CSV table of C-alpha atoms and ligand atoms in Angstrom, one decimal:
chain,number,residue,atom,x,y,z
A,1,MET,CA,-33.4,-14.5,-59.0
A,2,SER,CA,-30.8,-14.0,-61.8
A,3,VAL,CA,-27.6,-16.0,-61.9
A,4,ASP,CA,-25.7,-12.8,-61.0
A,5,SER,CA,-27.5,-12.3,-57.8
A,6,TYR,CA,-26.3,-15.6,-56.6
A,7,THR,CA,-22.7,-14.9,-57.4
A,8,ASN,CA,-20.6,-14.8,-54.2
A,9,LEU,CA,-23.3,-16.6,-52.3
A,10,SER,CA,-21.8,-20.0,-53.0
A,11,ALA,CA,-20.9,-21.8,-49.8
A,12,ILE,CA,-20.1,-25.3,-48.5
A,13,ALA,CA,-20.4,-27.0,-45.2
A,14,ILE,CA,-19.0,-30.3,-44.1
A,15,HIS,CA,-19.1,-32.8,-41.2
A,16,GLY,CA,-16.8,-35.5,-40.1
A,17,GLY,CA,-19.2,-37.2,-37.7
A,18,ALA,CA,-20.9,-36.5,-34.4
A,19,GLY,CA,-20.6,-38.3,-31.1
A,20,THR,CA,-18.9,-38.2,-27.7
A,21,ILE,CA,-16.2,-35.8,-28.6
A,22,LEU,CA,-14.8,-34.2,-25.5
A,23,ARG,CA,-11.8,-31.8,-25.3
A,24,ALA,CA,-10.3,-33.9,-22.6
A,25,ASN,CA,-10.1,-36.9,-24.8
A,26,LEU,CA,-8.5,-35.3,-27.9
A,27,THR,CA,-4.8,-34.8,-28.0
A,28,ASP,CA,-3.5,-31.5,-29.4
A,29,GLU,CA,-1.9,-33.4,-32.3
A,30,LYS,CA,-5.1,-35.3,-33.2
A,31,GLU,CA,-7.1,-32.1,-33.0
A,32,ARG,CA,-4.6,-30.4,-35.3
A,33,ASP,CA,-4.7,-33.3,-37.8
A,34,ILE,CA,-8.5,-33.3,-37.9
A,35,ARG,CA,-8.8,-29.5,-38.3
A,36,ALA,CA,-6.3,-29.6,-41.1
A,37,LYS,CA,-8.1,-32.4,-42.9
A,38,LEU,CA,-11.5,-30.7,-42.5
A,39,THR,CA,-10.0,-27.5,-43.9
A,40,GLU,CA,-8.5,-29.4,-46.9
A,41,SER,CA,-11.9,-30.9,-47.6
A,42,LEU,CA,-13.6,-27.4,-47.4
A,43,GLU,CA,-11.0,-26.0,-49.8
A,44,ALA,CA,-11.5,-28.9,-52.2
A,45,GLY,CA,-15.2,-28.1,-52.4
A,46,ASN,CA,-14.7,-24.3,-52.5
A,47,VAL,CA,-12.2,-24.5,-55.4
A,48,VAL,CA,-15.0,-26.1,-57.4
A,49,LEU,CA,-17.5,-23.5,-56.4
A,50,GLU,CA,-15.2,-20.6,-57.0
A,51,ALA,CA,-14.5,-21.8,-60.5
A,52,GLY,CA,-18.3,-21.7,-61.2
A,53,GLY,CA,-18.7,-25.5,-60.8
A,54,SER,CA,-21.8,-27.3,-59.6
A,55,ALA,CA,-22.8,-28.0,-56.0
A,56,VAL,CA,-22.8,-31.7,-56.9
A,57,ASP,CA,-19.2,-31.6,-58.0
A,58,ALA,CA,-18.3,-29.5,-54.9
A,59,VAL,CA,-19.8,-31.9,-52.3
A,60,GLN,CA,-18.3,-34.8,-54.1
A,61,ALA,CA,-14.8,-33.2,-54.0
A,62,ALA,CA,-15.1,-32.4,-50.3
A,63,VAL,CA,-16.2,-35.9,-49.4
A,64,VAL,CA,-13.4,-37.6,-51.5
A,65,VAL,CA,-10.8,-35.8,-49.4
A,66,MET,CA,-12.2,-37.2,-46.2
A,67,GLU,CA,-12.7,-40.7,-47.7
A,68,GLU,CA,-9.0,-40.8,-48.5
A,69,SER,CA,-8.0,-40.0,-44.9
A,70,PRO,CA,-7.8,-42.7,-42.2
A,71,LEU,CA,-9.1,-40.1,-39.8
A,72,PHE,CA,-12.7,-40.6,-40.8
A,73,ASN,CA,-15.1,-43.4,-40.8
A,74,ALA,CA,-15.6,-43.5,-44.6
A,75,GLY,CA,-13.4,-44.9,-47.3
A,76,LYS,CA,-9.9,-45.6,-46.0
A,77,GLY,CA,-10.9,-45.3,-42.3
A,78,ALA,CA,-14.1,-47.3,-42.4
A,79,VAL,CA,-15.1,-49.2,-39.3
A,80,TYR,CA,-15.5,-53.0,-39.0
A,81,THR,CA,-18.6,-55.1,-39.1
A,82,HIS,CA,-19.1,-57.8,-36.4
A,83,ASP,CA,-17.5,-60.3,-38.9
A,84,GLY,CA,-14.4,-58.2,-39.3
A,85,SER,CA,-15.3,-56.9,-42.7
A,86,HIS,CA,-16.1,-53.4,-44.0
A,87,GLU,CA,-19.4,-52.5,-45.6
A,88,GLN,CA,-19.9,-48.9,-46.7
A,89,ASP,CA,-22.8,-46.7,-47.6
A,90,ALA,CA,-22.9,-43.4,-49.6
A,91,CYS,CA,-25.3,-41.1,-51.2
A,92,LEU,CA,-25.2,-38.0,-53.4
A,93,MET,CA,-28.3,-35.9,-54.2
A,94,ASP,CA,-28.7,-33.1,-56.7
A,95,GLY,CA,-31.2,-30.5,-55.4
A,96,ALA,CA,-31.8,-29.0,-58.8
A,97,THR,CA,-33.2,-32.2,-60.3
A,98,ARG,CA,-33.8,-34.2,-57.1
A,99,ASN,CA,-31.9,-37.0,-58.8
A,100,VAL,CA,-30.0,-39.3,-56.5
A,101,GLY,CA,-27.3,-41.9,-56.6
A,102,ALA,CA,-26.7,-44.1,-53.6
A,103,VAL,CA,-24.9,-47.3,-52.8
A,104,ALA,CA,-25.2,-49.6,-49.8
A,105,ALA,CA,-23.0,-52.3,-48.2
A,106,VAL,CA,-20.3,-52.1,-50.8
A,107,LYS,CA,-17.1,-53.9,-49.8
A,108,ARG,CA,-14.4,-53.1,-52.3
A,109,VAL,CA,-15.1,-49.5,-53.4
A,110,ARG,CA,-12.3,-47.2,-52.4
A,111,ASN,CA,-14.4,-44.0,-52.7
A,112,PRO,CA,-18.1,-45.0,-52.3
A,113,ILE,CA,-19.1,-41.4,-53.0
A,114,LEU,CA,-17.7,-41.7,-56.6
A,115,LEU,CA,-19.8,-44.9,-57.1
A,116,ALA,CA,-22.8,-43.0,-55.8
A,117,ARG,CA,-22.0,-40.3,-58.4
A,118,LEU,CA,-21.8,-43.0,-61.1
A,119,VAL,CA,-25.3,-44.3,-60.1
A,120,LEU,CA,-26.6,-40.7,-60.2
A,121,ASP,CA,-25.2,-40.1,-63.7
A,122,GLN,CA,-25.4,-43.5,-65.3
A,123,SER,CA,-28.2,-45.6,-63.7
A,124,THR,CA,-31.9,-45.5,-63.9
A,125,HIS,CA,-31.9,-46.7,-60.3
A,126,VAL,CA,-31.4,-44.7,-57.2
A,127,LEU,CA,-29.9,-47.2,-54.8
A,128,LEU,CA,-27.7,-50.2,-55.6
A,129,SER,CA,-26.4,-52.5,-52.9
A,130,GLY,CA,-23.7,-55.1,-52.3
A,131,GLU,CA,-22.4,-57.2,-55.2
A,132,GLY,CA,-24.8,-55.6,-57.7
A,133,ALA,CA,-23.4,-52.2,-56.9
A,134,GLU,CA,-19.9,-53.5,-57.4
A,135,THR,CA,-20.7,-55.1,-60.7
A,136,PHE,CA,-22.2,-51.8,-61.8
A,137,ALA,CA,-19.0,-50.1,-60.8
A,138,THR,CA,-16.7,-52.4,-62.8
A,139,THR,CA,-19.1,-52.4,-65.8
A,140,ASN,CA,-18.8,-48.7,-65.8
A,141,GLY,CA,-15.0,-48.7,-65.7
A,142,MET,CA,-14.4,-48.2,-62.0
A,143,GLU,CA,-11.6,-50.2,-60.5
A,144,LEU,CA,-12.2,-51.9,-57.2
A,145,VAL,CA,-9.6,-52.4,-54.5
A,146,ASP,CA,-8.2,-56.0,-54.7
A,147,ASP,CA,-9.2,-57.0,-51.2
A,148,GLN,CA,-10.5,-55.3,-48.1
A,149,SER,CA,-7.0,-54.9,-46.6
A,150,TYR,CA,-6.9,-51.4,-48.0
A,151,PHE,CA,-9.5,-50.4,-45.3
A,152,ASP,CA,-7.8,-52.1,-42.4
A,153,THR,CA,-6.5,-49.9,-39.6
A,154,GLU,CA,-5.4,-51.0,-36.2
A,155,PHE,CA,-7.4,-48.5,-34.2
A,156,ARG,CA,-10.7,-49.4,-35.9
A,157,TYR,CA,-9.8,-53.1,-35.3
A,158,GLN,CA,-9.4,-52.4,-31.6
A,159,GLN,CA,-12.7,-50.5,-31.5
A,160,LEU,CA,-14.3,-53.7,-32.8
A,161,GLN,CA,-12.6,-55.9,-30.2
A,162,LYS,CA,-13.9,-53.5,-27.5
A,163,ALA,CA,-17.4,-53.5,-28.9
A,164,ILE,CA,-17.5,-57.3,-29.0
A,165,ALA,CA,-16.1,-57.6,-25.5
A,166,ARG,CA,-18.8,-55.3,-24.3
A,167,GLU,CA,-21.5,-57.3,-26.1
A,168,LYS,CA,-20.3,-60.4,-24.4
A,169,LYS,CA,-20.3,-58.8,-21.0
A,170,GLU,CA,-23.7,-57.3,-21.4
A,171,ASN,CA,-25.1,-60.3,-23.2
A,172,LYS,CA,-26.9,-58.2,-25.7
A,173,GLN,CA,-26.1,-57.0,-29.2
A,174,HIS,CA,-24.1,-53.8,-29.1
A,175,THR,CA,-23.1,-51.5,-32.0
A,176,GLN,CA,-21.5,-48.2,-31.5
A,177,LEU,CA,-20.8,-44.9,-33.2
A,178,ASP,CA,-17.1,-45.0,-34.2
A,179,HIS,CA,-16.6,-41.8,-32.2
A,180,SER,CA,-18.3,-43.0,-29.1
A,181,ASP,CA,-15.1,-44.7,-28.2
A,182,VAL,CA,-13.1,-42.2,-26.1
A,183,GLU,CA,-9.9,-42.8,-28.0
A,184,ASP,CA,-11.0,-42.5,-31.5
A,185,LYS,CA,-13.8,-40.1,-31.9
A,186,ILE,CA,-14.0,-39.7,-35.6
A,187,GLY,CA,-16.7,-40.5,-38.0
A,188,THR,CA,-19.0,-40.5,-41.0
A,189,VAL,CA,-18.4,-37.7,-43.5
A,190,GLY,CA,-20.8,-35.4,-45.3
A,191,ALA,CA,-21.0,-32.2,-47.3
A,192,VAL,CA,-23.7,-29.8,-48.4
A,193,ALA,CA,-23.3,-26.8,-50.8
A,194,VAL,CA,-25.0,-24.1,-52.8
A,195,ASP,CA,-23.3,-23.0,-56.0
A,196,ARG,CA,-23.4,-19.6,-57.7
A,197,HIS,CA,-26.5,-20.7,-59.7
A,198,GLY,CA,-28.4,-21.3,-56.4
A,199,ASN,CA,-28.3,-25.1,-56.9
A,200,LEU,CA,-28.0,-27.3,-53.8
A,201,ALA,CA,-26.5,-30.7,-53.3
A,202,ALA,CA,-25.8,-33.1,-50.4
A,203,ALA,CA,-23.3,-36.0,-50.1
A,204,THR,CA,-22.7,-38.5,-47.2
A,205,SER,CA,-20.4,-41.4,-46.9
A,206,THR,CA,-19.8,-43.9,-44.1
A,207,GLY,CA,-18.5,-47.2,-42.9
A,208,GLY,CA,-21.6,-47.3,-40.7
A,209,MET,CA,-21.3,-48.4,-37.1
A,210,THR,CA,-18.7,-50.5,-35.4
A,211,ASN,CA,-19.8,-54.1,-34.8
A,212,LYS,CA,-22.9,-53.8,-37.1
A,213,ARG,CA,-24.2,-57.0,-38.5
A,214,HIS,CA,-23.5,-58.2,-42.0
A,215,GLY,CA,-26.0,-56.5,-44.4
A,216,ARG,CA,-27.0,-53.7,-42.0
A,217,ILE,CA,-27.6,-50.5,-43.9
A,218,GLY,CA,-27.7,-47.2,-42.1
A,219,ASP,CA,-29.4,-43.9,-42.8
A,220,THR,CA,-26.6,-42.5,-45.1
A,221,PRO,CA,-27.9,-44.0,-48.4
A,222,VAL,CA,-31.6,-43.6,-47.5
A,223,VAL,CA,-32.9,-40.6,-49.2
A,224,GLY,CA,-34.5,-38.2,-46.8
A,225,ALA,CA,-32.9,-39.8,-43.7
A,226,GLY,CA,-29.1,-39.4,-44.1
A,227,THR,CA,-29.0,-37.3,-47.2
A,228,PHE,CA,-31.5,-34.9,-48.9
A,229,ALA,CA,-31.3,-31.9,-51.3
A,230,ASP,CA,-34.0,-29.9,-52.9
A,231,ASN,CA,-33.4,-26.4,-54.3
A,232,LYS,CA,-36.8,-25.3,-52.9
A,233,THR,CA,-35.7,-25.8,-49.3
A,234,CYS,CA,-32.3,-27.1,-48.3
A,235,ALA,CA,-29.6,-29.7,-48.6
A,236,VAL,CA,-28.9,-31.8,-45.5
A,237,SER,CA,-26.3,-34.5,-44.5
A,238,SER,CA,-26.9,-36.4,-41.2
A,239,THR,CA,-24.6,-38.2,-38.8
A,240,GLY,CA,-25.3,-40.2,-35.7
A,241,VAL,CA,-27.1,-43.5,-34.9
A,242,GLY,CA,-28.6,-44.5,-38.3
A,243,GLU,CA,-31.5,-46.5,-36.8
A,244,TYR,CA,-32.8,-43.3,-35.2
A,245,ILE,CA,-32.0,-41.0,-38.1
A,246,MET,CA,-34.1,-43.3,-40.4
A,247,ARG,CA,-37.0,-43.4,-38.0
A,248,ALA,CA,-36.9,-39.6,-37.7
A,249,MET,CA,-36.5,-39.2,-41.5
A,250,LEU,CA,-34.2,-36.5,-40.3
A,251,ALA,CA,-32.9,-34.8,-43.4
A,252,TYR,CA,-36.3,-34.6,-45.0
A,253,ASP,CA,-38.0,-33.5,-41.8
A,254,ILE,CA,-36.0,-30.2,-42.0
A,255,ALA,CA,-37.0,-29.7,-45.6
A,256,ALA,CA,-40.6,-30.5,-44.8
A,257,LEU,CA,-40.7,-28.0,-41.9
A,258,MET,CA,-39.4,-25.3,-44.3
A,259,GLU,CA,-41.7,-26.2,-47.1
A,260,TYR,CA,-45.0,-26.7,-45.2
A,261,LYS,CA,-44.5,-24.5,-42.2
A,262,ASN,CA,-42.5,-21.7,-43.8
A,263,LEU,CA,-39.7,-22.0,-41.2
A,264,THR,CA,-36.2,-20.7,-41.7
A,265,LEU,CA,-33.4,-23.3,-42.0
A,266,GLU,CA,-32.3,-22.5,-38.5
A,267,GLU,CA,-35.7,-22.9,-37.0
A,268,ALA,CA,-36.4,-26.1,-39.0
A,269,GLY,CA,-33.0,-27.6,-38.0
A,270,HIS,CA,-33.6,-26.9,-34.4
A,271,ILE,CA,-37.0,-28.5,-34.2
A,272,ALA,CA,-36.0,-31.5,-36.3
A,273,VAL,CA,-32.8,-32.3,-34.5
A,274,MET,CA,-32.9,-30.7,-31.0
A,275,GLU,CA,-36.6,-31.5,-30.4
A,276,LYS,CA,-38.1,-34.3,-32.5
A,277,PHE,CA,-34.9,-36.4,-33.1
A,278,THR,CA,-33.8,-35.9,-29.5
A,279,GLU,CA,-37.2,-36.9,-28.1
A,280,LEU,CA,-37.0,-40.1,-30.2
A,281,GLY,CA,-33.8,-41.0,-28.4
A,282,GLY,CA,-31.4,-40.2,-31.3
A,283,ASP,CA,-27.8,-39.2,-30.9
A,284,GLY,CA,-26.2,-37.1,-33.6
A,285,GLY,CA,-26.7,-34.0,-35.8
A,286,VAL,CA,-26.8,-32.6,-39.3
A,287,ILE,CA,-25.2,-29.9,-41.5
A,288,ALA,CA,-27.7,-28.0,-43.6
A,289,ILE,CA,-27.6,-25.2,-46.2
A,290,ASP,CA,-30.3,-23.3,-48.1
A,291,ALA,CA,-30.3,-21.6,-51.5
A,292,LEU,CA,-29.3,-18.2,-49.9
A,293,GLY,CA,-26.2,-19.7,-48.3
A,294,ASN,CA,-27.6,-19.8,-44.8
A,295,ILE,CA,-26.0,-22.7,-42.9
A,296,ALA,CA,-27.2,-24.6,-39.8
A,297,MET,CA,-25.4,-27.3,-37.9
A,298,PRO,CA,-27.5,-28.5,-35.0
A,299,PHE,CA,-26.4,-31.6,-33.1
A,300,ASN,CA,-27.3,-33.0,-29.7
A,301,SER,CA,-24.1,-35.0,-29.0
A,302,SER,CA,-21.1,-33.6,-27.2
A,303,GLY,CA,-19.3,-32.7,-30.4
A,304,MET,CA,-19.5,-32.8,-34.2
A,305,TYR,CA,-16.6,-32.3,-36.5
A,306,ARG,CA,-17.8,-29.6,-38.8
A,307,GLY,CA,-16.9,-26.5,-40.8
A,308,TRP,CA,-18.0,-24.1,-43.5
A,309,MET,CA,-16.4,-22.0,-46.2
A,310,ARG,CA,-17.8,-19.2,-48.4
A,311,ALA,CA,-16.6,-18.1,-51.8
A,312,ASP,CA,-15.3,-14.9,-50.2
A,313,GLY,CA,-12.8,-17.0,-48.3
A,314,THR,CA,-14.4,-16.8,-44.9
A,315,SER,CA,-14.5,-20.1,-43.1
A,316,GLU,CA,-14.7,-21.8,-39.7
A,317,VAL,CA,-13.9,-25.3,-38.4
A,318,LYS,CA,-15.3,-26.5,-35.1
A,319,ILE,CA,-15.2,-29.7,-33.1
A,320,PHE,CA,-16.8,-29.2,-29.7
A,321,LYS,CA,-20.1,-27.7,-28.5
A,322,GLU,CA,-19.2,-24.1,-28.0
B,1,LIG,N1,-25.1,-42.6,-39.5
B,1,LIG,C1,-24.1,-43.6,-39.7
B,1,LIG,C2,-24.8,-44.9,-39.7
B,1,LIG,O1,-25.6,-45.2,-38.8
B,1,LIG,C3,-23.1,-43.6,-38.6
B,1,LIG,C4,-22.5,-42.2,-38.2
B,1,LIG,O2,-23.0,-41.2,-38.6
B,1,LIG,O3,-21.4,-42.2,-37.6
B,1,LIG,O4,-24.4,-45.8,-40.4
């Protein structure tokens, strides 16, 4: 297909996490704030696409907006580990080259997706973790936050206290999706896009799960689980309980169903999420896009913060199952 035949087909889709998101539990004000931030994120990505920029730059721009907001479990609003710390994961994949940059368990990186980008552009490695990732950041000129207090928020702290109390009561280890708490149902962030050249990209960033153990790494930075992009098939960003997403190899499963079974994005997304992932016991969903700009957003939880925008300005933001 020529470059021109892709013009106007550029599109972006985002998510802000999936989980127990019920209308009854969300105040009008909170819903308004979340919708506004999701729209701002879509616009940030769309500006890049409209200007002829790459899908990689677009998904990065969209994710940065959500990382900067305390409303989402990524960057500023990252959840707490069991020890009261913050350890974040992020991944950015370029579907044109299948090059990837990912970081895991980083503690002092304000925008983990920007460090993932640095890994993609500057490192021969795909995934860097912990202190090594932070050393890589400073070596390449990225400033770290002085201490973790930048990520501290009262409501996330209260979520941790509740999770710890529940763990004690049930006498068994308990982690939870940030949005499984009825009061603060907001989560991990991700974006997928196709640019006017037909190139795909996917980005995901997360604080992980409340009360997770030190060193726990979720699906987000695991290529093929939380994040995947390949121009031949699709770009996918997952959200939900990472332990299940990794076992399902969820993002890649959609691409594989398309590639080997010749299914459409919609069909592949349905089988991977609503059938296979669900049968495994997983809770969550994905956003996915293909090179023609088709978008699918299957999830099996009660809600998923999500939205899409096309270069022609059409867009939609949704929260609940409807
Ligand atoms: N998938 C993330 C993790 O397990 C959590 C989420 O999507 O809310 O780290």
